[in-house]
Amino acid sequence: MNNNDVNPNNTSNPVVSSSTANIPVVDPNTTSVPVVDPNMNTATIPTVDPNTASLPVVNPLEVKVTNEVEENPTPVVSTPEPTAVSTPPVIPTDSNSSTTQPVAEPLKKVEVEYTPPSKAKLVLLVVFFIGLVAFVLFLPEINSMVLRYKAGNLNDKPEEITTGRLICSLHTSTKNLDKNYDLVFHFTDNKLEKTEFKITTKGDPSEDAEVLDGLNEACQQLKNNVSDLSGVTIGCDYSEGKLIERQSYDLANVDQEALDSAFSEAGGNNPEYKNGQDMSYIEKNMNASNYSCERQK
């Protein structure tokens, strides 16, 4: 019997000979026939019906394994990688969730070192404050200058009063006594004509009583000494802890020699203002003695 014949009753696995290496042997009991691609150079494994009881056996010695390189290979075109885009890192919000959210960058701690202001700035601040106070104090004068400038009279000198009164005042204090001097000079055409003095002395009624008593006695004595002099009037008003002396001189009728003698006997000094004396000179001396003076009509 020829080896190529297949026994239909043979239930063993068919054997493929060397002459039929590329054609698989099919069991006649199978219901499907494997399809062999004639263009294939390599052995293929036939498709076997899963309901068959046996599988065809292929002689491994007859199987040719080819490693031929496929002709005309399809060129592989490399796809350029997408340009990397900077995105904030993400972290999952939940270990079981794929949702992500940007990672918050840690806040940077900024430490600012305090630097005290320099001495120059402090000096400028003090100067500015003093200037502001001075501006407020002299605001009326500044306003007057502005009004005069608008009226075109900025360069005009203020009107000088040649006939009227010069009122001067001074306040002094000692350890025990306070004194206020109020002097009034009457003048015409800038010439002195009459003077009026008011001297107020204050002290403690108990501790300074002796001193105040002595001042009152001197005032009373001067009053008595000039009682017969023309053009001179002296008044003394003494109360507890306070003495007010008033002196009035009509210089055109005053005998200066007799007045000097009356002051000497009372232990005082004659002011020695004379009739017709220049008021500018008197005003200058009063200002030099720290009096505050103002001319009035």
PDB file of C-alpha atoms in Angstrom:
ATOM      1  CA  MET A   1       0.000   0.000   0.000  1.00  0.00           C
ATOM      2  CA  ASN A   2       1.220   3.397  -0.888  1.00  0.00           C
ATOM      3  CA  ASN A   3       2.331   5.549   2.037  1.00  0.00           C
ATOM      4  CA  ASN A   4       0.608   8.503   0.502  1.00  0.00           C
ATOM      5  CA  ASP A   5      -2.757   6.812   0.786  1.00  0.00           C
ATOM      6  CA  VAL A   6      -4.782   7.715   3.752  1.00  0.00           C
ATOM      7  CA  ASN A   7      -6.758   5.012   5.532  1.00  0.00           C
ATOM      8  CA  PRO A   8     -10.184   6.337   6.120  1.00  0.00           C
ATOM      9  CA  ASN A   9     -10.629   4.102   9.045  1.00  0.00           C
ATOM     10  CA  ASN A  10      -7.423   5.114  10.674  1.00  0.00           C
ATOM     11  CA  THR A  11      -8.169   7.212  13.701  1.00  0.00           C
ATOM     12  CA  SER A  12      -4.600   8.144  14.478  1.00  0.00           C
ATOM     13  CA  ASN A  13      -3.006  11.430  13.637  1.00  0.00           C
ATOM     14  CA  PRO A  14      -2.066  11.769   9.973  1.00  0.00           C
ATOM     15  CA  VAL A  15       1.596  12.069   9.083  1.00  0.00           C
ATOM     16  CA  VAL A  16       2.712  14.607   6.515  1.00  0.00           C
ATOM     17  CA  SER A  17       5.449  13.441   4.164  1.00  0.00           C
ATOM     18  CA  SER A  18       8.329  15.516   2.942  1.00  0.00           C
ATOM     19  CA  SER A  19       6.788  15.943  -0.485  1.00  0.00           C
ATOM     20  CA  THR A  20       3.779  17.660   0.981  1.00  0.00           C
ATOM     21  CA  ALA A  21       5.453  19.965   3.480  1.00  0.00           C
ATOM     22  CA  ASN A  22       3.398  22.941   2.556  1.00  0.00           C
ATOM     23  CA  ILE A  23       0.028  21.141   2.357  1.00  0.00           C
ATOM     24  CA  PRO A  24      -1.490  20.115   5.652  1.00  0.00           C
ATOM     25  CA  VAL A  25      -3.190  16.760   5.990  1.00  0.00           C
ATOM     26  CA  VAL A  26      -6.786  17.011   6.973  1.00  0.00           C
ATOM     27  CA  ASP A  27      -8.677  14.424   8.848  1.00  0.00           C
ATOM     28  CA  PRO A  28     -11.682  13.342   6.749  1.00  0.00           C
ATOM     29  CA  ASN A  29     -13.786  13.304   9.877  1.00  0.00           C
ATOM     30  CA  THR A  30     -13.363  17.026  10.328  1.00  0.00           C
ATOM     31  CA  THR A  31     -16.039  19.347   9.038  1.00  0.00           C
ATOM     32  CA  SER A  32     -13.763  22.213   8.042  1.00  0.00           C
ATOM     33  CA  VAL A  33     -10.909  22.344   5.633  1.00  0.00           C
ATOM     34  CA  PRO A  34      -8.000  24.686   6.303  1.00  0.00           C
ATOM     35  CA  VAL A  35      -7.389  27.231   3.591  1.00  0.00           C
ATOM     36  CA  VAL A  36      -3.822  27.605   2.428  1.00  0.00           C
ATOM     37  CA  ASP A  37      -2.621  30.817   0.843  1.00  0.00           C
ATOM     38  CA  PRO A  38      -0.660  29.791  -2.273  1.00  0.00           C
ATOM     39  CA  ASN A  39       1.411  32.941  -2.082  1.00  0.00           C
ATOM     40  CA  MET A  40       2.782  32.128   1.288  1.00  0.00           C
ATOM     41  CA  ASN A  41       6.289  30.702   1.410  1.00  0.00           C
ATOM     42  CA  THR A  42       6.074  29.606   4.934  1.00  0.00           C
ATOM     43  CA  ALA A  43       4.059  26.902   6.508  1.00  0.00           C
ATOM     44  CA  THR A  44       0.875  27.920   8.115  1.00  0.00           C
ATOM     45  CA  ILE A  45      -1.006  26.280  10.841  1.00  0.00           C
ATOM     46  CA  PRO A  46      -4.384  25.065   9.576  1.00  0.00           C
ATOM     47  CA  THR A  47      -7.537  26.105  11.165  1.00  0.00           C
ATOM     48  CA  VAL A  48      -8.914  23.283  13.194  1.00  0.00           C
ATOM     49  CA  ASP A  49     -12.445  22.756  14.182  1.00  0.00           C
ATOM     50  CA  PRO A  50     -12.649  22.829  17.961  1.00  0.00           C
ATOM     51  CA  ASN A  51     -15.165  19.935  17.724  1.00  0.00           C
ATOM     52  CA  THR A  52     -12.718  17.550  16.154  1.00  0.00           C
ATOM     53  CA  ALA A  53     -11.248  14.833  18.269  1.00  0.00           C
ATOM     54  CA  SER A  54      -7.731  15.023  16.785  1.00  0.00           C
ATOM     55  CA  LEU A  55      -5.439  17.635  15.380  1.00  0.00           C
ATOM     56  CA  PRO A  56      -3.287  17.343  12.295  1.00  0.00           C
ATOM     57  CA  VAL A  57       0.362  16.818  13.055  1.00  0.00           C
ATOM     58  CA  VAL A  58       2.905  18.676  11.053  1.00  0.00           C
ATOM     59  CA  ASN A  59       6.401  17.278  10.848  1.00  0.00           C
ATOM     60  CA  PRO A  60       8.592  19.937  12.333  1.00  0.00           C
ATOM     61  CA  LEU A  61      11.452  18.790  10.140  1.00  0.00           C
ATOM     62  CA  GLU A  62       9.465  19.713   7.051  1.00  0.00           C
ATOM     63  CA  VAL A  63       8.513  23.190   8.191  1.00  0.00           C
ATOM     64  CA  LYS A  64      10.587  25.882   6.644  1.00  0.00           C
ATOM     65  CA  VAL A  65      11.025  29.005   8.687  1.00  0.00           C
ATOM     66  CA  THR A  66      11.838  31.961   6.520  1.00  0.00           C
ATOM     67  CA  ASN A  67      13.356  35.167   7.689  1.00  0.00           C
ATOM     68  CA  GLU A  68      13.153  36.862   4.384  1.00  0.00           C
ATOM     69  CA  VAL A  69      12.880  40.553   4.459  1.00  0.00           C
ATOM     70  CA  GLU A  70       9.711  41.869   3.012  1.00  0.00           C
ATOM     71  CA  GLU A  71      10.345  43.557  -0.260  1.00  0.00           C
ATOM     72  CA  ASN A  72       9.449  47.193  -0.591  1.00  0.00           C
ATOM     73  CA  PRO A  73       8.859  47.755   3.114  1.00  0.00           C
ATOM     74  CA  THR A  74       6.465  50.435   3.991  1.00  0.00           C
ATOM     75  CA  PRO A  75       8.464  53.466   5.118  1.00  0.00           C
ATOM     76  CA  VAL A  76       7.891  54.412   8.695  1.00  0.00           C
ATOM     77  CA  VAL A  77       7.251  58.098   9.116  1.00  0.00           C
ATOM     78  CA  SER A  78       8.216  59.322  12.528  1.00  0.00           C
ATOM     79  CA  THR A  79       5.672  61.576  14.053  1.00  0.00           C
ATOM     80  CA  PRO A  80       7.333  64.623  15.657  1.00  0.00           C
ATOM     81  CA  GLU A  81       6.797  64.819  19.309  1.00  0.00           C
ATOM     82  CA  PRO A  82       4.515  67.662  20.316  1.00  0.00           C
ATOM     83  CA  THR A  83       6.198  70.681  21.686  1.00  0.00           C
ATOM     84  CA  ALA A  84       6.249  70.562  25.423  1.00  0.00           C
ATOM     85  CA  VAL A  85       3.976  73.130  26.980  1.00  0.00           C
ATOM     86  CA  SER A  86       4.678  74.324  30.482  1.00  0.00           C
ATOM     87  CA  THR A  87       1.746  73.475  32.676  1.00  0.00           C
ATOM     88  CA  PRO A  88       1.458  73.559  36.410  1.00  0.00           C
ATOM     89  CA  PRO A  89       1.997  70.226  38.084  1.00  0.00           C
ATOM     90  CA  VAL A  90      -1.129  68.401  38.996  1.00  0.00           C
ATOM     91  CA  ILE A  91      -1.987  66.108  41.787  1.00  0.00           C
ATOM     92  CA  PRO A  92      -5.043  63.923  42.120  1.00  0.00           C
ATOM     93  CA  THR A  93      -7.694  65.305  44.405  1.00  0.00           C
ATOM     94  CA  ASP A  94      -8.526  61.818  45.554  1.00  0.00           C
ATOM     95  CA  SER A  95      -6.536  58.599  45.535  1.00  0.00           C
ATOM     96  CA  ASN A  96      -9.488  56.888  43.833  1.00  0.00           C
ATOM     97  CA  SER A  97     -10.263  59.721  41.491  1.00  0.00           C
ATOM     98  CA  SER A  98      -8.575  60.709  38.243  1.00  0.00           C
ATOM     99  CA  THR A  99      -9.568  64.364  38.631  1.00  0.00           C
ATOM    100  CA  THR A 100      -6.517  66.578  39.029  1.00  0.00           C
ATOM    101  CA  GLN A 101      -6.004  70.182  40.054  1.00  0.00           C
ATOM    102  CA  PRO A 102      -3.014  72.544  39.974  1.00  0.00           C
ATOM    103  CA  VAL A 103      -0.555  72.316  42.796  1.00  0.00           C
ATOM    104  CA  ALA A 104      -0.468  75.561  44.739  1.00  0.00           C
ATOM    105  CA  GLU A 105       3.017  76.928  44.983  1.00  0.00           C
ATOM    106  CA  PRO A 106       4.152  77.579  48.562  1.00  0.00           C
ATOM    107  CA  LEU A 107       3.880  81.213  49.608  1.00  0.00           C
ATOM    108  CA  LYS A 108       7.170  82.979  49.920  1.00  0.00           C
ATOM    109  CA  LYS A 109       7.854  84.565  53.249  1.00  0.00           C
ATOM    110  CA  VAL A 110       9.090  88.105  52.809  1.00  0.00           C
ATOM    111  CA  GLU A 111      11.029  89.551  55.676  1.00  0.00           C
ATOM    112  CA  VAL A 112      11.402  93.341  55.665  1.00  0.00           C
ATOM    113  CA  GLU A 113      14.041  94.764  57.896  1.00  0.00           C
ATOM    114  CA  TYR A 114      12.895  97.999  59.550  1.00  0.00           C
ATOM    115  CA  THR A 115      15.178 100.916  58.871  1.00  0.00           C
ATOM    116  CA  PRO A 116      14.711 103.970  61.102  1.00  0.00           C
ATOM    117  CA  PRO A 117      14.474 107.343  59.332  1.00  0.00           C
ATOM    118  CA  SER A 118      17.711 109.214  58.931  1.00  0.00           C
ATOM    119  CA  LYS A 119      18.593 112.342  60.886  1.00  0.00           C
ATOM    120  CA  ALA A 120      18.188 114.436  57.753  1.00  0.00           C
ATOM    121  CA  LYS A 121      14.583 113.297  57.362  1.00  0.00           C
ATOM    122  CA  LEU A 122      13.875 114.021  61.020  1.00  0.00           C
ATOM    123  CA  VAL A 123      15.338 117.521  60.672  1.00  0.00           C
ATOM    124  CA  LEU A 124      13.244 118.160  57.564  1.00  0.00           C
ATOM    125  CA  LEU A 125      10.153 116.919  59.383  1.00  0.00           C
ATOM    126  CA  VAL A 126      10.800 119.283  62.319  1.00  0.00           C
ATOM    127  CA  VAL A 127      11.418 122.210  59.958  1.00  0.00           C
ATOM    128  CA  PHE A 128       8.219 121.404  58.078  1.00  0.00           C
ATOM    129  CA  PHE A 129       6.239 121.261  61.328  1.00  0.00           C
ATOM    130  CA  ILE A 130       7.665 124.605  62.520  1.00  0.00           C
ATOM    131  CA  GLY A 131       6.901 126.145  59.136  1.00  0.00           C
ATOM    132  CA  LEU A 132       3.339 124.860  59.309  1.00  0.00           C
ATOM    133  CA  VAL A 133       2.847 126.359  62.782  1.00  0.00           C
ATOM    134  CA  ALA A 134       4.331 129.683  61.629  1.00  0.00           C
ATOM    135  CA  PHE A 135       2.057 129.673  58.587  1.00  0.00           C
ATOM    136  CA  VAL A 136      -0.995 129.220  60.803  1.00  0.00           C
ATOM    137  CA  LEU A 137       0.115 131.949  63.224  1.00  0.00           C
ATOM    138  CA  PHE A 138       0.851 134.474  60.489  1.00  0.00           C
ATOM    139  CA  LEU A 139      -2.100 133.544  58.320  1.00  0.00           C
ATOM    140  CA  PRO A 140      -3.856 136.915  58.863  1.00  0.00           C
ATOM    141  CA  GLU A 141      -0.738 138.821  57.781  1.00  0.00           C
ATOM    142  CA  ILE A 142      -0.321 136.543  54.779  1.00  0.00           C
ATOM    143  CA  ASN A 143      -3.954 137.094  53.829  1.00  0.00           C
ATOM    144  CA  SER A 144      -3.466 140.856  54.148  1.00  0.00           C
ATOM    145  CA  MET A 145      -0.417 140.720  51.878  1.00  0.00           C
ATOM    146  CA  VAL A 146      -2.366 138.722  49.309  1.00  0.00           C
ATOM    147  CA  LEU A 147      -5.173 141.271  49.344  1.00  0.00           C
ATOM    148  CA  ARG A 148      -2.682 144.130  49.009  1.00  0.00           C
ATOM    149  CA  TYR A 149      -0.997 142.321  46.128  1.00  0.00           C
ATOM    150  CA  LYS A 150      -4.323 141.885  44.339  1.00  0.00           C
ATOM    151  CA  ALA A 151      -5.082 145.575  44.898  1.00  0.00           C
ATOM    152  CA  GLY A 152      -1.645 146.548  43.580  1.00  0.00           C
ATOM    153  CA  ASN A 153      -0.562 148.072  46.904  1.00  0.00           C
ATOM    154  CA  LEU A 154       2.005 145.471  47.925  1.00  0.00           C
ATOM    155  CA  ASN A 155       4.903 147.914  47.731  1.00  0.00           C
ATOM    156  CA  ASP A 156       3.045 150.635  49.596  1.00  0.00           C
ATOM    157  CA  LYS A 157       4.233 151.198  53.156  1.00  0.00           C
ATOM    158  CA  PRO A 158       1.592 151.056  55.884  1.00  0.00           C
ATOM    159  CA  GLU A 159       0.306 154.396  56.983  1.00  0.00           C
ATOM    160  CA  GLU A 160       2.363 155.848  59.835  1.00  0.00           C
ATOM    161  CA  ILE A 161       0.344 157.327  62.681  1.00  0.00           C
ATOM    162  CA  THR A 162       1.798 160.678  63.660  1.00  0.00           C
ATOM    163  CA  THR A 163      -0.995 161.836  65.940  1.00  0.00           C
ATOM    164  CA  GLY A 164      -2.547 159.523  68.486  1.00  0.00           C
ATOM    165  CA  ARG A 165      -1.388 157.166  71.224  1.00  0.00           C
ATOM    166  CA  LEU A 166       1.457 154.724  71.699  1.00  0.00           C
ATOM    167  CA  ILE A 167       0.341 151.882  73.964  1.00  0.00           C
ATOM    168  CA  CYS A 168       3.087 149.722  75.488  1.00  0.00           C
ATOM    169  CA  SER A 169       2.829 146.819  77.931  1.00  0.00           C
ATOM    170  CA  LEU A 170       5.214 144.551  79.829  1.00  0.00           C
ATOM    171  CA  HIS A 171       4.744 141.661  82.249  1.00  0.00           C
ATOM    172  CA  THR A 172       7.438 140.640  84.754  1.00  0.00           C
ATOM    173  CA  SER A 173       7.550 137.976  87.448  1.00  0.00           C
ATOM    174  CA  THR A 174       9.804 137.417  90.448  1.00  0.00           C
ATOM    175  CA  LYS A 175       9.846 134.694  93.068  1.00  0.00           C
ATOM    176  CA  ASN A 176       7.076 136.400  95.019  1.00  0.00           C
ATOM    177  CA  LEU A 177       5.628 139.226  92.929  1.00  0.00           C
ATOM    178  CA  ASP A 178       4.052 139.696  89.523  1.00  0.00           C
ATOM    179  CA  LYS A 179       4.047 143.134  87.868  1.00  0.00           C
ATOM    180  CA  ASN A 180       2.192 144.468  84.861  1.00  0.00           C
ATOM    181  CA  TYR A 181       3.263 147.769  83.268  1.00  0.00           C
ATOM    182  CA  ASP A 182       0.742 149.555  81.041  1.00  0.00           C
ATOM    183  CA  LEU A 183       2.079 152.800  79.560  1.00  0.00           C
ATOM    184  CA  VAL A 184       0.263 155.235  77.245  1.00  0.00           C
ATOM    185  CA  PHE A 185       2.048 158.047  75.369  1.00  0.00           C
ATOM    186  CA  HIS A 186      -0.074 160.816  73.801  1.00  0.00           C
ATOM    187  CA  PHE A 187       1.546 162.664  70.878  1.00  0.00           C
ATOM    188  CA  THR A 188       0.765 165.116  68.122  1.00  0.00           C
ATOM    189  CA  ASP A 189       2.746 165.312  64.907  1.00  0.00           C
ATOM    190  CA  ASN A 190       4.985 162.606  66.348  1.00  0.00           C
ATOM    191  CA  LYS A 191       5.844 164.784  69.392  1.00  0.00           C
ATOM    192  CA  LEU A 192       5.209 163.628  72.960  1.00  0.00           C
ATOM    193  CA  GLU A 193       2.725 165.650  74.992  1.00  0.00           C
ATOM    194  CA  LYS A 194       1.374 163.508  77.835  1.00  0.00           C
ATOM    195  CA  THR A 195       2.096 160.169  79.591  1.00  0.00           C
ATOM    196  CA  GLU A 196      -0.070 157.841  81.682  1.00  0.00           C
ATOM    197  CA  PHE A 197       1.382 154.931  83.678  1.00  0.00           C
ATOM    198  CA  LYS A 198      -0.431 152.074  85.382  1.00  0.00           C
ATOM    199  CA  ILE A 199       1.642 149.647  87.463  1.00  0.00           C
ATOM    200  CA  THR A 200      -0.104 146.618  88.970  1.00  0.00           C
ATOM    201  CA  THR A 201       1.760 144.529  91.588  1.00  0.00           C
ATOM    202  CA  LYS A 202       0.383 141.187  92.833  1.00  0.00           C
ATOM    203  CA  GLY A 203       1.632 138.909  95.574  1.00  0.00           C
ATOM    204  CA  ASP A 204       0.559 136.474  98.243  1.00  0.00           C
ATOM    205  CA  PRO A 205      -1.563 138.298 100.845  1.00  0.00           C
ATOM    206  CA  SER A 206       0.206 136.585 103.753  1.00  0.00           C
ATOM    207  CA  GLU A 207       3.713 135.799 102.541  1.00  0.00           C
ATOM    208  CA  ASP A 208       4.197 139.023 100.522  1.00  0.00           C
ATOM    209  CA  ALA A 209       2.236 141.360 102.753  1.00  0.00           C
ATOM    210  CA  GLU A 210       5.355 143.093 104.087  1.00  0.00           C
ATOM    211  CA  VAL A 211       6.715 143.766 100.583  1.00  0.00           C
ATOM    212  CA  LEU A 212       3.373 145.036  99.347  1.00  0.00           C
ATOM    213  CA  ASP A 213       3.035 147.256 102.386  1.00  0.00           C
ATOM    214  CA  GLY A 214       6.404 148.850 101.646  1.00  0.00           C
ATOM    215  CA  LEU A 215       5.459 149.526  98.009  1.00  0.00           C
ATOM    216  CA  ASN A 216       2.205 151.110  99.115  1.00  0.00           C
ATOM    217  CA  GLU A 217       4.020 153.389 101.559  1.00  0.00           C
ATOM    218  CA  ALA A 218       6.398 154.558  98.787  1.00  0.00           C
ATOM    219  CA  CYS A 219       3.433 155.266  96.502  1.00  0.00           C
ATOM    220  CA  GLN A 220       1.633 157.242  99.226  1.00  0.00           C
ATOM    221  CA  GLN A 221       4.756 159.321  99.959  1.00  0.00           C
ATOM    222  CA  LEU A 222       5.243 160.142  96.225  1.00  0.00           C
ATOM    223  CA  LYS A 223       1.587 161.118  96.061  1.00  0.00           C
ATOM    224  CA  ASN A 224       2.073 163.508  98.960  1.00  0.00           C
ATOM    225  CA  ASN A 225       5.317 164.942  97.494  1.00  0.00           C
ATOM    226  CA  VAL A 226       3.729 165.898  94.165  1.00  0.00           C
ATOM    227  CA  SER A 227       0.446 167.142  95.598  1.00  0.00           C
ATOM    228  CA  ASP A 228       1.564 170.744  95.070  1.00  0.00           C
ATOM    229  CA  LEU A 229       3.152 170.185  91.610  1.00  0.00           C
ATOM    230  CA  SER A 230       1.339 171.277  88.474  1.00  0.00           C
ATOM    231  CA  GLY A 231       0.675 168.721  85.738  1.00  0.00           C
ATOM    232  CA  VAL A 232       1.328 165.666  87.944  1.00  0.00           C
ATOM    233  CA  THR A 233      -1.270 163.259  89.369  1.00  0.00           C
ATOM    234  CA  ILE A 234      -0.392 160.185  91.497  1.00  0.00           C
ATOM    235  CA  GLY A 235      -2.908 157.570  92.760  1.00  0.00           C
ATOM    236  CA  CYS A 236      -2.446 154.469  94.971  1.00  0.00           C
ATOM    237  CA  ASP A 237      -5.076 151.728  95.196  1.00  0.00           C
ATOM    238  CA  TYR A 238      -4.020 149.078  97.697  1.00  0.00           C
ATOM    239  CA  SER A 239      -6.075 145.983  98.527  1.00  0.00           C
ATOM    240  CA  GLU A 240      -5.254 142.579  99.965  1.00  0.00           C
ATOM    241  CA  GLY A 241      -2.344 141.181  97.928  1.00  0.00           C
ATOM    242  CA  LYS A 242      -2.641 143.820  95.160  1.00  0.00           C
ATOM    243  CA  LEU A 243      -1.320 147.340  94.609  1.00  0.00           C
ATOM    244  CA  ILE A 244      -2.267 149.556  91.636  1.00  0.00           C
ATOM    245  CA  GLU A 245      -0.239 152.740  91.043  1.00  0.00           C
ATOM    246  CA  ARG A 246      -1.464 155.346  88.575  1.00  0.00           C
ATOM    247  CA  GLN A 247       0.700 158.211  87.344  1.00  0.00           C
ATOM    248  CA  SER A 248      -0.293 160.931  84.918  1.00  0.00           C
ATOM    249  CA  TYR A 249       2.001 163.667  83.543  1.00  0.00           C
ATOM    250  CA  ASP A 250       0.972 166.639  81.480  1.00  0.00           C
ATOM    251  CA  LEU A 251       4.514 167.324  80.325  1.00  0.00           C
ATOM    252  CA  ALA A 252       3.849 170.837  79.067  1.00  0.00           C
ATOM    253  CA  ASN A 253       3.049 171.915  82.669  1.00  0.00           C
ATOM    254  CA  VAL A 254       5.494 169.740  84.671  1.00  0.00           C
ATOM    255  CA  ASP A 255       8.485 171.201  86.508  1.00  0.00           C
ATOM    256  CA  GLN A 256      11.098 168.506  85.899  1.00  0.00           C
ATOM    257  CA  GLU A 257      13.420 169.638  88.725  1.00  0.00           C
ATOM    258  CA  ALA A 258      10.646 169.574  91.315  1.00  0.00           C
ATOM    259  CA  LEU A 259       9.483 166.216  90.018  1.00  0.00           C
ATOM    260  CA  ASP A 260      12.994 164.739  90.319  1.00  0.00           C
ATOM    261  CA  SER A 261      13.169 165.924  93.958  1.00  0.00           C
ATOM    262  CA  ALA A 262       9.751 164.376  94.769  1.00  0.00           C
ATOM    263  CA  PHE A 263      10.796 160.982  93.351  1.00  0.00           C
ATOM    264  CA  SER A 264      14.092 161.050  95.244  1.00  0.00           C
ATOM    265  CA  GLU A 265      12.353 161.608  98.590  1.00  0.00           C
ATOM    266  CA  ALA A 266       9.942 158.728  97.879  1.00  0.00           C
ATOM    267  CA  GLY A 267      12.771 156.390  96.841  1.00  0.00           C
ATOM    268  CA  GLY A 268      11.788 156.235  93.158  1.00  0.00           C
ATOM    269  CA  ASN A 269      13.111 157.394  89.800  1.00  0.00           C
ATOM    270  CA  ASN A 270      11.583 159.975  87.536  1.00  0.00           C
ATOM    271  CA  PRO A 271      10.764 158.508  84.097  1.00  0.00           C
ATOM    272  CA  GLU A 272      12.193 161.768  82.681  1.00  0.00           C
ATOM    273  CA  TYR A 273      10.031 161.946  79.596  1.00  0.00           C
ATOM    274  CA  LYS A 274      10.009 165.468  78.261  1.00  0.00           C
ATOM    275  CA  ASN A 275       7.473 167.517  76.394  1.00  0.00           C
ATOM    276  CA  GLY A 276       7.985 167.481  72.588  1.00  0.00           C
ATOM    277  CA  GLN A 277      10.216 164.402  72.643  1.00  0.00           C
ATOM    278  CA  ASP A 278      10.381 162.411  69.382  1.00  0.00           C
ATOM    279  CA  MET A 279       7.992 159.494  69.483  1.00  0.00           C
ATOM    280  CA  SER A 280      10.058 157.312  67.147  1.00  0.00           C
ATOM    281  CA  TYR A 281      12.932 157.486  69.615  1.00  0.00           C
ATOM    282  CA  ILE A 282      10.646 156.619  72.551  1.00  0.00           C
ATOM    283  CA  GLU A 283       9.088 153.709  70.652  1.00  0.00           C
ATOM    284  CA  LYS A 284      12.509 152.352  69.763  1.00  0.00           C
ATOM    285  CA  ASN A 285      13.671 152.424  73.400  1.00  0.00           C
ATOM    286  CA  MET A 286      10.468 150.802  74.617  1.00  0.00           C
ATOM    287  CA  ASN A 287      10.864 147.932  72.161  1.00  0.00           C
ATOM    288  CA  ALA A 288      14.485 147.506  73.230  1.00  0.00           C
ATOM    289  CA  SER A 289      13.265 147.150  76.844  1.00  0.00           C
ATOM    290  CA  ASN A 290      11.042 144.202  75.803  1.00  0.00           C
ATOM    291  CA  TYR A 291       7.841 146.233  75.799  1.00  0.00           C
ATOM    292  CA  SER A 292       5.188 145.401  73.263  1.00  0.00           C
ATOM    293  CA  CYS A 293       4.051 148.647  71.625  1.00  0.00           C
ATOM    294  CA  GLU A 294       1.372 149.657  69.143  1.00  0.00           C
ATOM    295  CA  ARG A 295       0.348 153.010  67.750  1.00  0.00           C
ATOM    296  CA  GLN A 296      -3.303 153.933  67.656  1.00  0.00           C
ATOM    297  CA  LYS A 297      -5.144 156.986  66.392  1.00  0.00           C
TER     298      LYS A 297
END
